[in-house]
GROMACS .gro file of C-alpha atoms in nm:
model
  124
    1UNK     CA    1  -2.927  -1.512  -1.612
    2UNK     CA    2  -2.956  -1.195  -1.400
    3UNK     CA    3  -3.282  -1.311  -1.240
    4UNK     CA    4  -3.131  -1.650  -1.154
    5UNK     CA    5  -2.821  -1.494  -1.000
    6UNK     CA    6  -3.031  -1.257  -0.792
    7UNK     CA    7  -3.261  -1.541  -0.682
    8UNK     CA    8  -2.959  -1.746  -0.572
    9UNK     CA    9  -2.827  -1.451  -0.371
   10UNK     CA   10  -3.171  -1.390  -0.218
   11UNK     CA   11  -3.189  -1.756  -0.116
   12UNK     CA   12  -2.844  -1.743   0.044
   13UNK     CA   13  -2.924  -1.414   0.219
   14UNK     CA   14  -3.241  -1.566   0.364
   15UNK     CA   15  -3.048  -1.866   0.491
   16UNK     CA   16  -2.790  -1.640   0.651
   17UNK     CA   17  -3.064  -1.444   0.829
   18UNK     CA   18  -3.238  -1.751   0.971
   19UNK     CA   19  -2.939  -1.919   1.131
   20UNK     CA   20  -2.685  -2.021   0.869
   21UNK     CA   21  -2.490  -1.698   0.924
   22UNK     CA   22  -2.459  -1.764   1.296
   23UNK     CA   23  -2.358  -2.125   1.232
   24UNK     CA   24  -2.092  -2.013   0.984
   25UNK     CA   25  -1.959  -1.751   1.228
   26UNK     CA   26  -1.926  -2.004   1.511
   27UNK     CA   27  -1.773  -2.260   1.276
   28UNK     CA   28  -1.524  -2.007   1.146
   29UNK     CA   29  -1.419  -1.905   1.496
   30UNK     CA   30  -1.368  -2.265   1.604
   31UNK     CA   31  -1.195  -2.363   1.280
   32UNK     CA   32  -0.948  -2.079   1.323
   33UNK     CA   33  -0.882  -2.167   1.688
   34UNK     CA   34  -0.847  -2.543   1.661
   35UNK     CA   35  -0.582  -2.705   1.442
   36UNK     CA   36  -0.738  -2.957   1.209
   37UNK     CA   37  -1.089  -2.814   1.219
   38UNK     CA   38  -1.033  -2.588   0.920
   39UNK     CA   39  -1.065  -2.870   0.669
   40UNK     CA   40  -1.374  -3.002   0.846
   41UNK     CA   41  -1.534  -2.657   0.840
   42UNK     CA   42  -1.454  -2.613   0.472
   43UNK     CA   43  -1.592  -2.957   0.383
   44UNK     CA   44  -1.903  -2.939   0.601
   45UNK     CA   45  -2.000  -2.573   0.575
   46UNK     CA   46  -1.839  -2.376   0.294
   47UNK     CA   47  -1.815  -2.635   0.019
   48UNK     CA   48  -2.187  -2.720   0.019
   49UNK     CA   49  -2.267  -2.352  -0.039
   50UNK     CA   50  -1.998  -2.307  -0.303
   51UNK     CA   51  -2.078  -2.640  -0.468
   52UNK     CA   52  -2.447  -2.557  -0.502
   53UNK     CA   53  -2.365  -2.216  -0.649
   54UNK     CA   54  -2.108  -2.367  -0.888
   55UNK     CA   55  -2.369  -2.622  -1.004
   56UNK     CA   56  -2.611  -2.340  -1.079
   57UNK     CA   57  -2.343  -2.152  -1.272
   58UNK     CA   58  -2.255  -2.464  -1.473
   59UNK     CA   59  -2.619  -2.481  -1.583
   60UNK     CA   60  -2.595  -2.125  -1.710
   61UNK     CA   61  -2.276  -2.213  -1.895
   62UNK     CA   62  -2.446  -2.515  -2.054
   63UNK     CA   63  -2.731  -2.291  -2.172
   64UNK     CA   64  -2.481  -2.044  -2.316
   65UNK     CA   65  -2.580  -1.763  -2.079
   66UNK     CA   66  -2.249  -1.751  -1.892
   67UNK     CA   67  -1.904  -1.732  -2.044
   68UNK     CA   68  -1.646  -2.005  -1.999
   69UNK     CA   69  -1.485  -1.973  -1.658
   70UNK     CA   70  -1.413  -2.195  -1.362
   71UNK     CA   71  -1.755  -2.215  -1.193
   72UNK     CA   72  -1.605  -2.272  -0.847
   73UNK     CA   73  -1.399  -1.954  -0.873
   74UNK     CA   74  -1.701  -1.765  -1.001
   75UNK     CA   75  -1.906  -1.907  -0.712
   76UNK     CA   76  -1.653  -1.775  -0.461
   77UNK     CA   77  -1.665  -1.434  -0.628
   78UNK     CA   78  -2.043  -1.436  -0.601
   79UNK     CA   79  -2.080  -1.570  -0.247
   80UNK     CA   80  -1.789  -1.402  -0.064
   81UNK     CA   81  -1.926  -1.046  -0.057
   82UNK     CA   82  -2.253  -1.167   0.089
   83UNK     CA   83  -2.081  -1.377   0.355
   84UNK     CA   84  -1.862  -1.083   0.454
   85UNK     CA   85  -2.163  -0.850   0.464
   86UNK     CA   86  -2.348  -1.093   0.691
   87UNK     CA   87  -2.050  -1.113   0.925
   88UNK     CA   88  -2.025  -0.733   0.928
   89UNK     CA   89  -2.394  -0.658   0.971
   90UNK     CA   90  -2.533  -0.946   1.176
   91UNK     CA   91  -2.262  -1.145   1.346
   92UNK     CA   92  -2.040  -0.849   1.443
   93UNK     CA   93  -2.321  -0.599   1.499
   94UNK     CA   94  -2.233  -0.357   1.223
   95UNK     CA   95  -2.600  -0.302   1.143
   96UNK     CA   96  -2.629  -0.090   1.458
   97UNK     CA   97  -2.343   0.146   1.379
   98UNK     CA   98  -2.277   0.105   1.005
   99UNK     CA   99  -2.603  -0.016   0.849
  100UNK     CA  100  -2.584  -0.157   0.500
  101UNK     CA  101  -2.896  -0.188   0.285
  102UNK     CA  102  -2.883  -0.555   0.191
  103UNK     CA  103  -3.116  -0.522  -0.110
  104UNK     CA  104  -2.886  -0.259  -0.256
  105UNK     CA  105  -2.584  -0.481  -0.188
  106UNK     CA  106  -2.752  -0.777  -0.358
  107UNK     CA  107  -2.841  -0.559  -0.657
  108UNK     CA  108  -2.481  -0.444  -0.692
  109UNK     CA  109  -2.335  -0.794  -0.654
  110UNK     CA  110  -2.580  -0.925  -0.914
  111UNK     CA  111  -2.509  -0.646  -1.161
  112UNK     CA  112  -2.132  -0.675  -1.127
  113UNK     CA  113  -2.142  -1.053  -1.164
  114UNK     CA  114  -2.366  -1.039  -1.472
  115UNK     CA  115  -2.143  -0.773  -1.633
  116UNK     CA  116  -1.840  -0.992  -1.570
  117UNK     CA  117  -1.980  -1.330  -1.676
  118UNK     CA  118  -2.281  -1.292  -1.908
  119UNK     CA  119  -2.224  -1.398  -2.267
  120UNK     CA  120  -2.449  -1.115  -2.387
  121UNK     CA  121  -2.561  -0.789  -2.233
  122UNK     CA  122  -2.902  -0.821  -2.060
  123UNK     CA  123  -3.173  -0.747  -2.313
  124UNK     CA  124  -2.959  -0.841  -2.616
   0.00000   0.00000   0.00000
C-alpha cells in the first residue's frame, strides 16, 4: 500500500513537471475568469486525475489494504497537496524564493495518507 501510494504520487509529480502542471494552471485561470468554463475544466482536467486515483484506491480497498472510505474524497486528500505545491513551486515561481524539496513533500504526503487510511500499520 505505501509503495503504491508513493508510486502514484511520483507519477503525478512527473506529469506536473512535464507540462500537466502548466496546463492545469492555465485551465484554472481561464475557468475562474470565464463563467461556464469551471465545469468544463473540472470534467476535462481535474476529474480524470481524481478518477484515476480513486480507481487505484478502490483496488486497495478491495484487497483489504485500505479502510472503508469514499475513494473520491481520499483521492482529493492525496492529490490536492501536490497540485498546490506544483502551483507554488513551478507555476508561481516559488522555487526561486521559497524552495520546497519535492521528494520530502511526497514522502510526507505518502506517510500521512498511509497512517490515515491503511487497515494495518506498515510491516504488520
